[in-house]
Short mmCIF file of C-alpha atoms in Angstrom, two decimals:
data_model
loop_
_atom_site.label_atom_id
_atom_site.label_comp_id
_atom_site.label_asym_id
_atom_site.label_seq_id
_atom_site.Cartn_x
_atom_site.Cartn_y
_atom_site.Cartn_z
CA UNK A 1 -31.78 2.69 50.18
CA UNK A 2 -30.23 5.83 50.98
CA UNK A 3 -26.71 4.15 51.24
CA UNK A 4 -27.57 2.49 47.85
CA UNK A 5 -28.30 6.09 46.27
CA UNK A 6 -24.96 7.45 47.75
CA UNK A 7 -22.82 4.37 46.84
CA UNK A 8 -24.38 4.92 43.18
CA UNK A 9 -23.75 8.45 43.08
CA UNK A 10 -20.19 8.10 44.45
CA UNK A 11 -19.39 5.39 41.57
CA UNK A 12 -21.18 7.99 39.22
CA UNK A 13 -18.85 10.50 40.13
CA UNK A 14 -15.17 8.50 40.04
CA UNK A 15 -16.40 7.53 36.30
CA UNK A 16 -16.92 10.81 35.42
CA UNK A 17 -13.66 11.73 36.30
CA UNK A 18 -12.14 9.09 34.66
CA UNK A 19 -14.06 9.78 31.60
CA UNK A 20 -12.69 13.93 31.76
CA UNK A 21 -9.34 12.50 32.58
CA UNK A 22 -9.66 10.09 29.21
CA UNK A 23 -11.05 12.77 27.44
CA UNK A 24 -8.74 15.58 28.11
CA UNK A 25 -5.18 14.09 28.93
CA UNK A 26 -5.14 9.52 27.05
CA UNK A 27 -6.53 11.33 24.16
CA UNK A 28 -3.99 13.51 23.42
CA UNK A 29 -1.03 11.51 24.66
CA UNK A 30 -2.40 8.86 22.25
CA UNK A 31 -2.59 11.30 19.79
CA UNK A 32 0.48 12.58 19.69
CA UNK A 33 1.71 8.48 19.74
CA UNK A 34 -0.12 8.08 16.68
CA UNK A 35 1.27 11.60 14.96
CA UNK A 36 4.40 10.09 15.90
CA UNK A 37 4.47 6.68 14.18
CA UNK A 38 3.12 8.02 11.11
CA UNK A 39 5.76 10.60 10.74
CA UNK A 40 8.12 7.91 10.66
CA UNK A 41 5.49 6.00 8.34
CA UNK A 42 5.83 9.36 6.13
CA UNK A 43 9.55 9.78 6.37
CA UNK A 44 10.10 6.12 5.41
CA UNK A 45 7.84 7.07 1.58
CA UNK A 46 9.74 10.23 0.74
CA UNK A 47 13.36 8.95 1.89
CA UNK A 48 15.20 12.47 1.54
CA UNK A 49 18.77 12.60 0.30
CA UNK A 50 19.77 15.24 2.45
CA UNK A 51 17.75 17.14 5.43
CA UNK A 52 14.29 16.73 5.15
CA UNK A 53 13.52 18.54 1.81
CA UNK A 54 15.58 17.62 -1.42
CA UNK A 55 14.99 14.63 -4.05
CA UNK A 56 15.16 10.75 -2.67
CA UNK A 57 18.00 9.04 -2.54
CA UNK A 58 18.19 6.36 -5.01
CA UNK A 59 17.93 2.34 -4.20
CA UNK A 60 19.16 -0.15 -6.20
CA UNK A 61 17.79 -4.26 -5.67
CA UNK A 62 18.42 -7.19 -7.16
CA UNK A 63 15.90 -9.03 -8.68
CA UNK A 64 15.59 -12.81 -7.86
CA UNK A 65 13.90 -15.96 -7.82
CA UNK A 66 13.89 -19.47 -5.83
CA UNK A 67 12.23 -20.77 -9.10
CA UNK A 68 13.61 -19.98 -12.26
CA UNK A 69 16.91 -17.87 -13.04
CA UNK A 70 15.16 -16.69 -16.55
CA UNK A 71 14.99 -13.53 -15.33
CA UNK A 72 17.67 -11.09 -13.55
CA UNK A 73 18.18 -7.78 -13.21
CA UNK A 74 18.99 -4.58 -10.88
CA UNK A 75 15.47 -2.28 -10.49
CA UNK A 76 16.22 1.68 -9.07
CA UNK A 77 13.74 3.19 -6.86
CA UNK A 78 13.32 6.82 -5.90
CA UNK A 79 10.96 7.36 -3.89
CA UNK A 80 7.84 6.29 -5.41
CA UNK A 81 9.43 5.93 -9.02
CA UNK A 82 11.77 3.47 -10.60
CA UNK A 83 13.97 5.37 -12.28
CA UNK A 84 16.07 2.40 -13.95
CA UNK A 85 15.59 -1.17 -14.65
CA UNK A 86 18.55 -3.36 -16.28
CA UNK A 87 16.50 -6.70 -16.96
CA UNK A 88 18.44 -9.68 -18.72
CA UNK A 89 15.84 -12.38 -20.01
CA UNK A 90 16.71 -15.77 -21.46
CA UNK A 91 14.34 -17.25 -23.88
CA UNK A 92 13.17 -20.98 -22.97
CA UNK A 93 12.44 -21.99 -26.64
CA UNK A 94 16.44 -21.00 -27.80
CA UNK A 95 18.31 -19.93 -25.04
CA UNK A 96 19.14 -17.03 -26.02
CA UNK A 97 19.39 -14.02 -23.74
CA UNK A 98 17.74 -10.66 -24.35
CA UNK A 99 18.95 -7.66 -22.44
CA UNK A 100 16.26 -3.92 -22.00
CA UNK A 101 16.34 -1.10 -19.95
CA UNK A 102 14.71 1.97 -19.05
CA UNK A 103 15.62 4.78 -21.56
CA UNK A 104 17.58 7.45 -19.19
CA UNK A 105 14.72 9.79 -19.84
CA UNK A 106 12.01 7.79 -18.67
CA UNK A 107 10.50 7.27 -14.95
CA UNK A 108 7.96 4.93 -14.08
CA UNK A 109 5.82 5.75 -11.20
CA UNK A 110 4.67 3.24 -8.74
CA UNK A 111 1.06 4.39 -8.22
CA UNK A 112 0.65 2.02 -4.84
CA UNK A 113 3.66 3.80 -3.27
CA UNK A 114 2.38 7.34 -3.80
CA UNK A 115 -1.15 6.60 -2.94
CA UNK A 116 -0.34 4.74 0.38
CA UNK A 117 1.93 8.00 0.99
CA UNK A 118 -1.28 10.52 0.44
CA UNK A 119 -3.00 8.49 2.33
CA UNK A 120 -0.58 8.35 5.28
CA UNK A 121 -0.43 12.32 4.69
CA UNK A 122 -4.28 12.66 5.04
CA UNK A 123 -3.92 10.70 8.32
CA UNK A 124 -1.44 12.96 9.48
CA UNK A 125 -3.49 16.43 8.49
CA UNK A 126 -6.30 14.34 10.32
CA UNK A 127 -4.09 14.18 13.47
CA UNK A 128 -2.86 17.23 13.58
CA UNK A 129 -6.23 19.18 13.45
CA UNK A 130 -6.64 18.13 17.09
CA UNK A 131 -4.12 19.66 18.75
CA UNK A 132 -3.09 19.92 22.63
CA UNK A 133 -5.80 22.95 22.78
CA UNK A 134 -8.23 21.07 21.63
CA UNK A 135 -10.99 20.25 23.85
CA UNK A 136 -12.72 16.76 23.26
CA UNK A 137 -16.52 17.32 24.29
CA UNK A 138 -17.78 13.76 24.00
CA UNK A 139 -16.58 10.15 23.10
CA UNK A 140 -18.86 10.11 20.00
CA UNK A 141 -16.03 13.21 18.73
CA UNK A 142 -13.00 10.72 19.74
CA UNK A 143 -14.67 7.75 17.58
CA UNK A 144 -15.67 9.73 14.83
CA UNK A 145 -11.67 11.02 14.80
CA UNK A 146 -10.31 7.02 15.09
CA UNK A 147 -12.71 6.08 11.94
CA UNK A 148 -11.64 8.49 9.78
CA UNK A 149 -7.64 7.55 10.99
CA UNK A 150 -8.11 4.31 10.49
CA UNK A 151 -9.79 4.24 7.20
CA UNK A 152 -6.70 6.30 5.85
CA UNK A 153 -4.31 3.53 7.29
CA UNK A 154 -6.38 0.99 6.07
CA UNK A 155 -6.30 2.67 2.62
CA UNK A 156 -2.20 3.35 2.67
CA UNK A 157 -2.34 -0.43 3.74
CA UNK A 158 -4.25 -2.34 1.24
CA UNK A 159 -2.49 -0.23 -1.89
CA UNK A 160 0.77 -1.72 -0.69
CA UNK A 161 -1.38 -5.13 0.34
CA UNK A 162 -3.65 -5.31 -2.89
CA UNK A 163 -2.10 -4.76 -6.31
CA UNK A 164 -4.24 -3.86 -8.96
CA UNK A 165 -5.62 -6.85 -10.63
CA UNK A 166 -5.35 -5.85 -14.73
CA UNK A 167 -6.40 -7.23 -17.79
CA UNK A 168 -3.83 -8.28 -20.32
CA UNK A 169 -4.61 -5.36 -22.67
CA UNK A 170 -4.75 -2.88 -19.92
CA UNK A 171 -1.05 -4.18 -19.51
CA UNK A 172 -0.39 -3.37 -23.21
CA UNK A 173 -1.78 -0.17 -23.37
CA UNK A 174 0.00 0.78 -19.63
CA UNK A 175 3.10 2.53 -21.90
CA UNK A 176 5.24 0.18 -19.91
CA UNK A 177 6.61 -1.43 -23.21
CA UNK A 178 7.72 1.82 -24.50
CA UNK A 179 9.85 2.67 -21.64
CA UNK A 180 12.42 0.57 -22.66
CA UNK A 181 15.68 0.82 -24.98
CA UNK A 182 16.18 -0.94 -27.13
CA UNK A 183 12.41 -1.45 -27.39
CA UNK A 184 10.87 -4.71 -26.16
CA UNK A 185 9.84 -7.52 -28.55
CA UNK A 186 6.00 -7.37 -29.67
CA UNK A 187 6.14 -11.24 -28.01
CA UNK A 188 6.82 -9.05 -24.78
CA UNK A 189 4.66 -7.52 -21.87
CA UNK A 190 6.19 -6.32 -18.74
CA UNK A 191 4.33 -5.12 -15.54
CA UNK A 192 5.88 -3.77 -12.15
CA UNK A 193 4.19 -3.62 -8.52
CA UNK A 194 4.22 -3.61 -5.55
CA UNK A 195 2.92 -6.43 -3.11
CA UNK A 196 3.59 -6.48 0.51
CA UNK A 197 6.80 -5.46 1.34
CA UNK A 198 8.04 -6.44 -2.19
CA UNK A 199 8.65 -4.48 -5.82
CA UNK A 200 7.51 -7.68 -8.24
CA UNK A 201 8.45 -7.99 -12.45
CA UNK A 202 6.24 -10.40 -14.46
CA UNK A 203 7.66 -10.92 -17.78
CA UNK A 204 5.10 -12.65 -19.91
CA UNK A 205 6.01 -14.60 -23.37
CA UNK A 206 3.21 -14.55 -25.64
CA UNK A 207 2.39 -15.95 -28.95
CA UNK A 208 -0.25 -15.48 -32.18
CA UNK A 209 -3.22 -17.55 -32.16
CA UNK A 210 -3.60 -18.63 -35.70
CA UNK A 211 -6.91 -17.99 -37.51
CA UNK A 212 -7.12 -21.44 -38.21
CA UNK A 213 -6.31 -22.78 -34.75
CA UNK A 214 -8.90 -25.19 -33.16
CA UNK A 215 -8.45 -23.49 -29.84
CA UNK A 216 -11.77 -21.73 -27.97
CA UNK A 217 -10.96 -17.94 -27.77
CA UNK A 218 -11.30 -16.98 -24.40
CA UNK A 219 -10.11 -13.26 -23.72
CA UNK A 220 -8.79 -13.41 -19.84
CA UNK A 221 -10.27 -11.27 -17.47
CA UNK A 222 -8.08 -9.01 -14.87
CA UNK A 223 -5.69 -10.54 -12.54
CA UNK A 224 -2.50 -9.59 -10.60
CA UNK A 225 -0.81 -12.74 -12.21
CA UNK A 226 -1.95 -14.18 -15.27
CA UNK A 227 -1.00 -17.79 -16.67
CA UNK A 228 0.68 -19.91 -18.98
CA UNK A 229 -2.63 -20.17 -21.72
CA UNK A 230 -4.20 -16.74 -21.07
CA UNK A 231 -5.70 -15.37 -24.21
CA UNK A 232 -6.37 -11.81 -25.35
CA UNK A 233 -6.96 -9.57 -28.34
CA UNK A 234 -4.97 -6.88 -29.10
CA UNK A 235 -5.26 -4.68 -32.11
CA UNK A 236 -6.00 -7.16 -35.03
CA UNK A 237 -4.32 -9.87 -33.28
CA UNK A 238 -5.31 -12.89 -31.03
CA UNK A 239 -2.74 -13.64 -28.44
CA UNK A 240 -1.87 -16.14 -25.82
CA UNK A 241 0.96 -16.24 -22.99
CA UNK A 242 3.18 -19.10 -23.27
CA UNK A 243 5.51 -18.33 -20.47
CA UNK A 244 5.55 -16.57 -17.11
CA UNK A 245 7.68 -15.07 -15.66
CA UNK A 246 8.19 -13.62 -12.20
CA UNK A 247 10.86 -12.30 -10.10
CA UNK A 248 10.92 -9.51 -6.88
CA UNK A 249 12.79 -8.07 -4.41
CA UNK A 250 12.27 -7.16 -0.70
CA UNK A 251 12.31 -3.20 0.08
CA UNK A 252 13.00 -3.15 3.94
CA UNK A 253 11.04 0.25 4.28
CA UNK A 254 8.13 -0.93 2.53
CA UNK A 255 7.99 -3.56 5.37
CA UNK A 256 8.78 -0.62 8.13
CA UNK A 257 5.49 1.61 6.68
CA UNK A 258 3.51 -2.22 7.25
CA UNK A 259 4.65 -2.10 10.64
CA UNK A 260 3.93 1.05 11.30
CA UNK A 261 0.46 1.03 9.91
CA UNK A 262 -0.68 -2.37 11.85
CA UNK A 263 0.71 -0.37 15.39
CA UNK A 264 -1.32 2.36 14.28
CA UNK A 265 -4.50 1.02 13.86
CA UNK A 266 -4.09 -0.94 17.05
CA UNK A 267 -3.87 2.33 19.02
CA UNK A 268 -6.96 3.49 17.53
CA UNK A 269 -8.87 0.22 18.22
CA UNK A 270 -7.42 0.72 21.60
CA UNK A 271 -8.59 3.91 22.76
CA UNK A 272 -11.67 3.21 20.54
CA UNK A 273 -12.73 0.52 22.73
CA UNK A 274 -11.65 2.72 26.50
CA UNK A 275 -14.16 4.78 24.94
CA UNK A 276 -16.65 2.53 24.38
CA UNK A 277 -16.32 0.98 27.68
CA UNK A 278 -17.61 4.22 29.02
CA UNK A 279 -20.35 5.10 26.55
CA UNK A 280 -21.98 1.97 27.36
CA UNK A 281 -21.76 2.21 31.13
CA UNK A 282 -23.66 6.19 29.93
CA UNK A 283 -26.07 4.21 27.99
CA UNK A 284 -27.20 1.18 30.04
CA UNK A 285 -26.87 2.52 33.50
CA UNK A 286 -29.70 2.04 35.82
CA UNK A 287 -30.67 5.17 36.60
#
């Protein structure tokens, strides 16, 4: 019995050194790790012309499609803006070919981009609030710290992951159509975003719905892509989308910040669950 008790308080004593060790030294390291990767996350969103201050450098990509060559054009992004697009469109109906871009006083902000980046930020400010001097007291502290991480990355991730889904009028009203010179055809809506590790156009062609027409109104509700046959009301007129079109481009450091999130949250998980592993043996031991 005695041997038992000893054996038990000798095990007791190597995990409780362990846990201080985990607590006081993996922590940190991890924590720097993680500090780290999301700098490079950070740099990759504010892409600096020149040291680490100054305005982004600009990015020009070609638009493109396996599907349809309707559509082509060059899109500029700085930073989280596109500060140019020079879109060429040819018409099914008549072939002919319609050519807007952005007036040279006009930006369009990509909200996704700069909303993943504040989030990647708050991460950061997260991180660095728990410096080498300070002292970790329990695992419950360490868990709380990964949550709040990892609901930031998670946050930065699905902006970039989820585009907004919008209604066709919310599309109208975006001021999109008046970024343009010359200005876009009323029979035009545009809409830019971002999905995955691509900057995606849709072009949609619309036409009037007669009074007269036999057609059921249905308004559409929101989507990220609407189709051919959508309907919706705008001002005094009923309108539906004959033609769709959409065309993208990769941005390789959209796909880097992806990366860099999913390594991220895997280090949290990680020392997340060397944590756990502990608190349980705390919680269910025999004694």
């Amino acid at each position: 019995m005695a041997t038992a008790m000893a054996a038990t308080a000798a095990e007791r004593a190597v995990l409780e050194e362990e846990f201080r060790w985990l607590l006081h030294d993996e922590v940190h390291a991890v924590l720097r790790q993680l500090q780290d990767i999301l700098k490079e996350a950070s740099y990759r969103f504010t892409l600096p012309g020149t040291g680490t201050e100054g305005p982004a450098r600009q990015e020009n990509f070609i638009l493109g499609s396996s599907s349809t060559d309707q559509v082509k054009g060059v899109l500029t992004l700085q930073g989280d803006a596109l500060s140019q697009a020079d879109v060429n469109l040819k018409m099914p109906r008549n072939n002919q070919l319609l050519h807007f871009a952005f007036r040279e006083d006009k930006q369009w902000k990509l909200q996704q981009i700069q909303d993943a980046r504040n989030h990647v930020s708050q991460a950061i400010y997260l991180l660095a609030n728990r410096d080498e001097s300070y002292q970790f007291k329990t695992g419950a502290e360490v868990l709380k710290l990964m949550d709040a991480v990892m609901l930031q990355l998670t946050r930065a991730r699905n902006r970039l992951t989820t585009p907004a889904t919008l209604t066709l009028p919310e599309i109208a009203a975006s001021g999109l159509t008046r970024m343009f010179a010359p200005a876009l055809p009323a029979d035009l809506l545009v809409n830019f975003y971002i999905n995955l590790n691509k900057l995606c156009l849709t072009v949609y062609q619309l036409h009037s719905l007669q009074p007269s027409s036999t057609k059921n109104f249905r308004p559409a509700g929101g989507a990220v892509l609407h189709s051919p046959g959508a309907m919706f009301e705008w001002g005094a007129q009923r309108l539906e989308v004959s033609h769709v079109h959409k065309v993208e481009c990769v941005v390789p450091w959209l796909n880097d910040a992806l990366v860099f999130f999913t390594v991220s949250l895997q280090l949290c998980q990680q020392l997340k669950d060397k944590i756990s592993v502990f608190s349980s043996y705390w919680s269910y031991r025999p004694f």
